[in-house]
Amino acid sequence: MSLNALTTTLDRLHKLHMSLLDLSKRKTTIIKASEMDQLDGLLKDEQRHLAAIQTVENDLQTHSKQYAESNGRSFDESPTLLQCMETAPEEERETLSDWHGKLTAVIAELKEQNELNQKLVYQSLQFVNMSLSALQPKEEQTNYTRPNDDNKVPAPSRSLFDSKA
């Protein structure tokens, strides 16, 4: 197996991760603008990207195993890119090292972007909860009761929605 098939697969994987990173950045903008319809469509696009990445990663596992075997080393499972670099001839090691660096960088940036999106969604949920609390204030007791009275009757709970409607 030649290095060409492995690098072609790595290139496809890198392009998919870059595209997923672009989607993640768009998601940040959409979350900030509170555009839920657009967010729903974007999440569907992300799911398609993740399915494509999984397919390419399966191809990468096949190609990496074939590449390592062609360089005289066999593995029970698919070797990692670093293991392929160990088996590669000196002139091919630099190419694999470059791909490793590119993929590591884009995945790290994608991780940071997803953490930001997660924080933004969490803050949005906190705002929604605060708004609901403001709409549904705690009911104050209207009758006088003794402070040490153990026979307190709990106040009926009020619902935000009228279930009789």
PDB file of C-alpha atoms in Angstrom:
ATOM      1  CA  MET A   1       0.000   0.000   0.000  1.00  0.00           C
ATOM      2  CA  SER A   2       1.396   3.340  -0.958  1.00  0.00           C
ATOM      3  CA  LEU A   3       1.551   6.506   1.027  1.00  0.00           C
ATOM      4  CA  ASN A   4      -0.699   8.150  -1.567  1.00  0.00           C
ATOM      5  CA  ALA A   5      -3.852   6.250  -0.512  1.00  0.00           C
ATOM      6  CA  LEU A   6      -3.205   7.055   3.146  1.00  0.00           C
ATOM      7  CA  THR A   7      -2.590  10.764   2.514  1.00  0.00           C
ATOM      8  CA  THR A   8      -5.667  10.999   0.282  1.00  0.00           C
ATOM      9  CA  THR A   9      -7.765   9.629   3.135  1.00  0.00           C
ATOM     10  CA  LEU A  10      -6.081  11.997   5.604  1.00  0.00           C
ATOM     11  CA  ASP A  11      -6.831  14.907   3.266  1.00  0.00           C
ATOM     12  CA  ARG A  12     -10.525  13.954   3.090  1.00  0.00           C
ATOM     13  CA  LEU A  13     -10.643  13.659   6.871  1.00  0.00           C
ATOM     14  CA  HIS A  14      -8.972  17.057   7.297  1.00  0.00           C
ATOM     15  CA  LYS A  15     -11.420  18.715   4.879  1.00  0.00           C
ATOM     16  CA  LEU A  16     -14.394  17.225   6.721  1.00  0.00           C
ATOM     17  CA  HIS A  17     -13.065  18.438  10.059  1.00  0.00           C
ATOM     18  CA  MET A  18     -12.483  21.931   8.623  1.00  0.00           C
ATOM     19  CA  SER A  19     -16.041  21.959   7.303  1.00  0.00           C
ATOM     20  CA  LEU A  20     -17.324  20.823  10.701  1.00  0.00           C
ATOM     21  CA  LEU A  21     -15.328  23.630  12.308  1.00  0.00           C
ATOM     22  CA  ASP A  22     -17.004  26.139   9.979  1.00  0.00           C
ATOM     23  CA  LEU A  23     -20.393  24.733  10.980  1.00  0.00           C
ATOM     24  CA  SER A  24     -19.446  25.050  14.632  1.00  0.00           C
ATOM     25  CA  LYS A  25     -18.518  28.704  14.150  1.00  0.00           C
ATOM     26  CA  ARG A  26     -21.825  29.317  12.378  1.00  0.00           C
ATOM     27  CA  LYS A  27     -23.557  27.602  15.288  1.00  0.00           C
ATOM     28  CA  THR A  28     -22.000  30.128  17.666  1.00  0.00           C
ATOM     29  CA  THR A  29     -23.463  32.985  15.638  1.00  0.00           C
ATOM     30  CA  ILE A  30     -26.862  31.286  15.469  1.00  0.00           C
ATOM     31  CA  ILE A  31     -26.916  30.602  19.219  1.00  0.00           C
ATOM     32  CA  LYS A  32     -26.046  34.229  19.943  1.00  0.00           C
ATOM     33  CA  ALA A  33     -28.875  35.370  17.665  1.00  0.00           C
ATOM     34  CA  SER A  34     -31.312  32.815  19.183  1.00  0.00           C
ATOM     35  CA  GLU A  35     -32.363  31.551  15.762  1.00  0.00           C
ATOM     36  CA  MET A  36     -33.750  28.129  16.696  1.00  0.00           C
ATOM     37  CA  ASP A  37     -35.005  27.239  13.195  1.00  0.00           C
ATOM     38  CA  GLN A  38     -31.564  27.811  11.730  1.00  0.00           C
ATOM     39  CA  LEU A  39     -29.988  25.892  14.612  1.00  0.00           C
ATOM     40  CA  ASP A  40     -32.165  22.885  13.868  1.00  0.00           C
ATOM     41  CA  GLY A  41     -31.020  22.832  10.233  1.00  0.00           C
ATOM     42  CA  LEU A  42     -27.418  23.289  11.242  1.00  0.00           C
ATOM     43  CA  LEU A  43     -27.605  20.372  13.687  1.00  0.00           C
ATOM     44  CA  LYS A  44     -28.836  18.166  10.833  1.00  0.00           C
ATOM     45  CA  ASP A  45     -25.845  19.280   8.749  1.00  0.00           C
ATOM     46  CA  GLU A  46     -23.546  18.437  11.653  1.00  0.00           C
ATOM     47  CA  GLN A  47     -25.037  14.950  11.877  1.00  0.00           C
ATOM     48  CA  ARG A  48     -24.333  14.402   8.167  1.00  0.00           C
ATOM     49  CA  HIS A  49     -20.766  15.607   8.660  1.00  0.00           C
ATOM     50  CA  LEU A  50     -20.255  13.277  11.600  1.00  0.00           C
ATOM     51  CA  ALA A  51     -21.550  10.325   9.586  1.00  0.00           C
ATOM     52  CA  ALA A  52     -19.164  11.213   6.741  1.00  0.00           C
ATOM     53  CA  ILE A  53     -16.263  11.570   9.191  1.00  0.00           C
ATOM     54  CA  GLN A  54     -17.048   8.138  10.617  1.00  0.00           C
ATOM     55  CA  THR A  55     -16.980   6.638   7.115  1.00  0.00           C
ATOM     56  CA  VAL A  56     -13.646   8.290   6.302  1.00  0.00           C
ATOM     57  CA  GLU A  57     -12.199   7.199   9.653  1.00  0.00           C
ATOM     58  CA  ASN A  58     -13.161   3.612   8.822  1.00  0.00           C
ATOM     59  CA  ASP A  59     -11.329   3.997   5.498  1.00  0.00           C
ATOM     60  CA  LEU A  60      -8.369   5.491   7.376  1.00  0.00           C
ATOM     61  CA  GLN A  61      -8.200   2.493   9.677  1.00  0.00           C
ATOM     62  CA  THR A  62      -8.160   0.147   6.694  1.00  0.00           C
ATOM     63  CA  HIS A  63      -5.512   2.179   4.863  1.00  0.00           C
ATOM     64  CA  SER A  64      -3.330   2.618   7.942  1.00  0.00           C
ATOM     65  CA  LYS A  65      -3.331  -1.123   8.588  1.00  0.00           C
ATOM     66  CA  GLN A  66      -2.444  -1.843   4.968  1.00  0.00           C
ATOM     67  CA  TYR A  67       0.269   0.815   5.033  1.00  0.00           C
ATOM     68  CA  ALA A  68       1.848  -0.564   8.205  1.00  0.00           C
ATOM     69  CA  GLU A  69       1.737  -4.095   6.810  1.00  0.00           C
ATOM     70  CA  SER A  70       3.369  -2.943   3.569  1.00  0.00           C
ATOM     71  CA  ASN A  71       6.201  -1.546   5.706  1.00  0.00           C
ATOM     72  CA  GLY A  72       6.713  -4.888   7.422  1.00  0.00           C
ATOM     73  CA  ARG A  73       4.775  -4.460  10.648  1.00  0.00           C
ATOM     74  CA  SER A  74       1.466  -6.083  11.488  1.00  0.00           C
ATOM     75  CA  PHE A  75      -1.052  -5.021  14.105  1.00  0.00           C
ATOM     76  CA  ASP A  76      -4.020  -6.861  15.565  1.00  0.00           C
ATOM     77  CA  GLU A  77      -6.044  -3.667  15.394  1.00  0.00           C
ATOM     78  CA  SER A  78      -5.729  -0.692  13.096  1.00  0.00           C
ATOM     79  CA  PRO A  79      -2.588   1.293  13.889  1.00  0.00           C
ATOM     80  CA  THR A  80      -2.722   4.942  14.812  1.00  0.00           C
ATOM     81  CA  LEU A  81      -1.112   7.592  12.664  1.00  0.00           C
ATOM     82  CA  LEU A  82       1.807   7.766  15.096  1.00  0.00           C
ATOM     83  CA  GLN A  83       2.328   4.004  14.767  1.00  0.00           C
ATOM     84  CA  CYS A  84       2.273   4.370  10.984  1.00  0.00           C
ATOM     85  CA  MET A  85       4.938   7.058  11.304  1.00  0.00           C
ATOM     86  CA  GLU A  86       7.113   4.620  13.265  1.00  0.00           C
ATOM     87  CA  THR A  87       6.896   2.043  10.489  1.00  0.00           C
ATOM     88  CA  ALA A  88       7.317   4.547   7.641  1.00  0.00           C
ATOM     89  CA  PRO A  89      10.561   5.116   5.779  1.00  0.00           C
ATOM     90  CA  GLU A  90      12.375   8.341   6.712  1.00  0.00           C
ATOM     91  CA  GLU A  91      11.225  10.296   3.618  1.00  0.00           C
ATOM     92  CA  GLU A  92       7.552   9.485   4.273  1.00  0.00           C
ATOM     93  CA  ARG A  93       7.689  10.219   8.004  1.00  0.00           C
ATOM     94  CA  GLU A  94       7.718  13.979   7.487  1.00  0.00           C
ATOM     95  CA  THR A  95       4.588  13.841   5.332  1.00  0.00           C
ATOM     96  CA  LEU A  96       2.739  11.799   7.940  1.00  0.00           C
ATOM     97  CA  SER A  97       3.990  14.121  10.674  1.00  0.00           C
ATOM     98  CA  ASP A  98       2.585  17.127   8.786  1.00  0.00           C
ATOM     99  CA  TRP A  99      -0.820  15.433   8.477  1.00  0.00           C
ATOM    100  CA  HIS A 100      -0.735  14.538  12.158  1.00  0.00           C
ATOM    101  CA  GLY A 101      -0.063  18.181  13.045  1.00  0.00           C
ATOM    102  CA  LYS A 102      -2.835  19.474  10.762  1.00  0.00           C
ATOM    103  CA  LEU A 103      -5.419  17.062  12.120  1.00  0.00           C
ATOM    104  CA  THR A 104      -4.411  17.663  15.729  1.00  0.00           C
ATOM    105  CA  ALA A 105      -4.672  21.430  15.260  1.00  0.00           C
ATOM    106  CA  VAL A 106      -8.099  21.392  13.619  1.00  0.00           C
ATOM    107  CA  ILE A 107      -9.482  18.952  16.199  1.00  0.00           C
ATOM    108  CA  ALA A 108      -8.170  21.108  19.063  1.00  0.00           C
ATOM    109  CA  GLU A 109      -9.776  24.200  17.531  1.00  0.00           C
ATOM    110  CA  LEU A 110     -13.012  22.288  16.998  1.00  0.00           C
ATOM    111  CA  LYS A 111     -12.965  21.208  20.640  1.00  0.00           C
ATOM    112  CA  GLU A 112     -12.524  24.817  21.816  1.00  0.00           C
ATOM    113  CA  GLN A 113     -15.358  25.998  19.572  1.00  0.00           C
ATOM    114  CA  ASN A 114     -17.673  23.266  20.840  1.00  0.00           C
ATOM    115  CA  GLU A 115     -16.872  24.161  24.451  1.00  0.00           C
ATOM    116  CA  LEU A 116     -17.785  27.777  23.693  1.00  0.00           C
ATOM    117  CA  ASN A 117     -21.068  26.660  22.115  1.00  0.00           C
ATOM    118  CA  GLN A 118     -21.802  24.484  25.121  1.00  0.00           C
ATOM    119  CA  LYS A 119     -21.258  27.428  27.473  1.00  0.00           C
ATOM    120  CA  LEU A 120     -23.515  29.648  25.353  1.00  0.00           C
ATOM    121  CA  VAL A 121     -26.303  27.066  25.369  1.00  0.00           C
ATOM    122  CA  TYR A 122     -25.942  26.652  29.130  1.00  0.00           C
ATOM    123  CA  GLN A 123     -26.218  30.425  29.629  1.00  0.00           C
ATOM    124  CA  SER A 124     -29.307  30.478  27.399  1.00  0.00           C
ATOM    125  CA  LEU A 125     -30.890  27.771  29.519  1.00  0.00           C
ATOM    126  CA  GLN A 126     -30.096  29.725  32.678  1.00  0.00           C
ATOM    127  CA  PHE A 127     -31.778  32.774  31.162  1.00  0.00           C
ATOM    128  CA  VAL A 128     -34.858  30.730  30.243  1.00  0.00           C
ATOM    129  CA  ASN A 129     -35.060  29.320  33.773  1.00  0.00           C
ATOM    130  CA  MET A 130     -34.690  32.802  35.253  1.00  0.00           C
ATOM    131  CA  SER A 131     -37.439  34.102  32.964  1.00  0.00           C
ATOM    132  CA  LEU A 132     -39.754  31.264  33.972  1.00  0.00           C
ATOM    133  CA  SER A 133     -39.076  31.968  37.633  1.00  0.00           C
ATOM    134  CA  ALA A 134     -39.966  35.607  37.084  1.00  0.00           C
ATOM    135  CA  LEU A 135     -43.224  34.644  35.378  1.00  0.00           C
ATOM    136  CA  GLN A 136     -44.165  32.233  38.137  1.00  0.00           C
ATOM    137  CA  PRO A 137     -43.386  33.968  41.439  1.00  0.00           C
ATOM    138  CA  LYS A 138     -43.588  32.082  44.706  1.00  0.00           C
ATOM    139  CA  GLU A 139     -46.985  32.212  46.282  1.00  0.00           C
ATOM    140  CA  GLU A 140     -47.116  34.091  49.548  1.00  0.00           C
ATOM    141  CA  GLN A 141     -49.275  32.809  52.335  1.00  0.00           C
ATOM    142  CA  THR A 142     -52.303  35.043  52.889  1.00  0.00           C
ATOM    143  CA  ASN A 143     -53.422  33.706  56.271  1.00  0.00           C
ATOM    144  CA  TYR A 144     -51.703  34.168  59.555  1.00  0.00           C
ATOM    145  CA  THR A 145     -50.252  31.044  61.171  1.00  0.00           C
ATOM    146  CA  ARG A 146     -48.333  30.643  64.349  1.00  0.00           C
ATOM    147  CA  PRO A 147     -44.564  30.410  63.898  1.00  0.00           C
ATOM    148  CA  ASN A 148     -44.332  27.142  65.851  1.00  0.00           C
ATOM    149  CA  ASP A 149     -47.407  25.518  64.326  1.00  0.00           C
ATOM    150  CA  ASP A 150     -46.518  21.989  63.183  1.00  0.00           C
ATOM    151  CA  ASN A 151     -49.847  21.428  61.449  1.00  0.00           C
ATOM    152  CA  LYS A 152     -49.016  23.585  58.478  1.00  0.00           C
ATOM    153  CA  VAL A 153     -51.077  22.935  55.412  1.00  0.00           C
ATOM    154  CA  PRO A 154     -48.987  23.187  52.266  1.00  0.00           C
ATOM    155  CA  ALA A 155     -50.133  25.825  49.845  1.00  0.00           C
ATOM    156  CA  PRO A 156     -51.618  24.467  46.626  1.00  0.00           C
ATOM    157  CA  SER A 157     -49.129  24.552  43.787  1.00  0.00           C
ATOM    158  CA  ARG A 158     -49.877  26.813  40.897  1.00  0.00           C
ATOM    159  CA  SER A 159     -49.165  25.816  37.352  1.00  0.00           C
ATOM    160  CA  LEU A 160     -47.983  28.178  34.680  1.00  0.00           C
ATOM    161  CA  PHE A 161     -50.491  26.631  32.288  1.00  0.00           C
ATOM    162  CA  ASP A 162     -54.215  26.253  32.843  1.00  0.00           C
ATOM    163  CA  SER A 163     -54.949  22.537  32.519  1.00  0.00           C
ATOM    164  CA  LYS A 164     -58.712  23.149  32.325  1.00  0.00           C
ATOM    165  CA  ALA A 165     -58.478  24.999  29.048  1.00  0.00           C
TER     166      ALA A 165
END
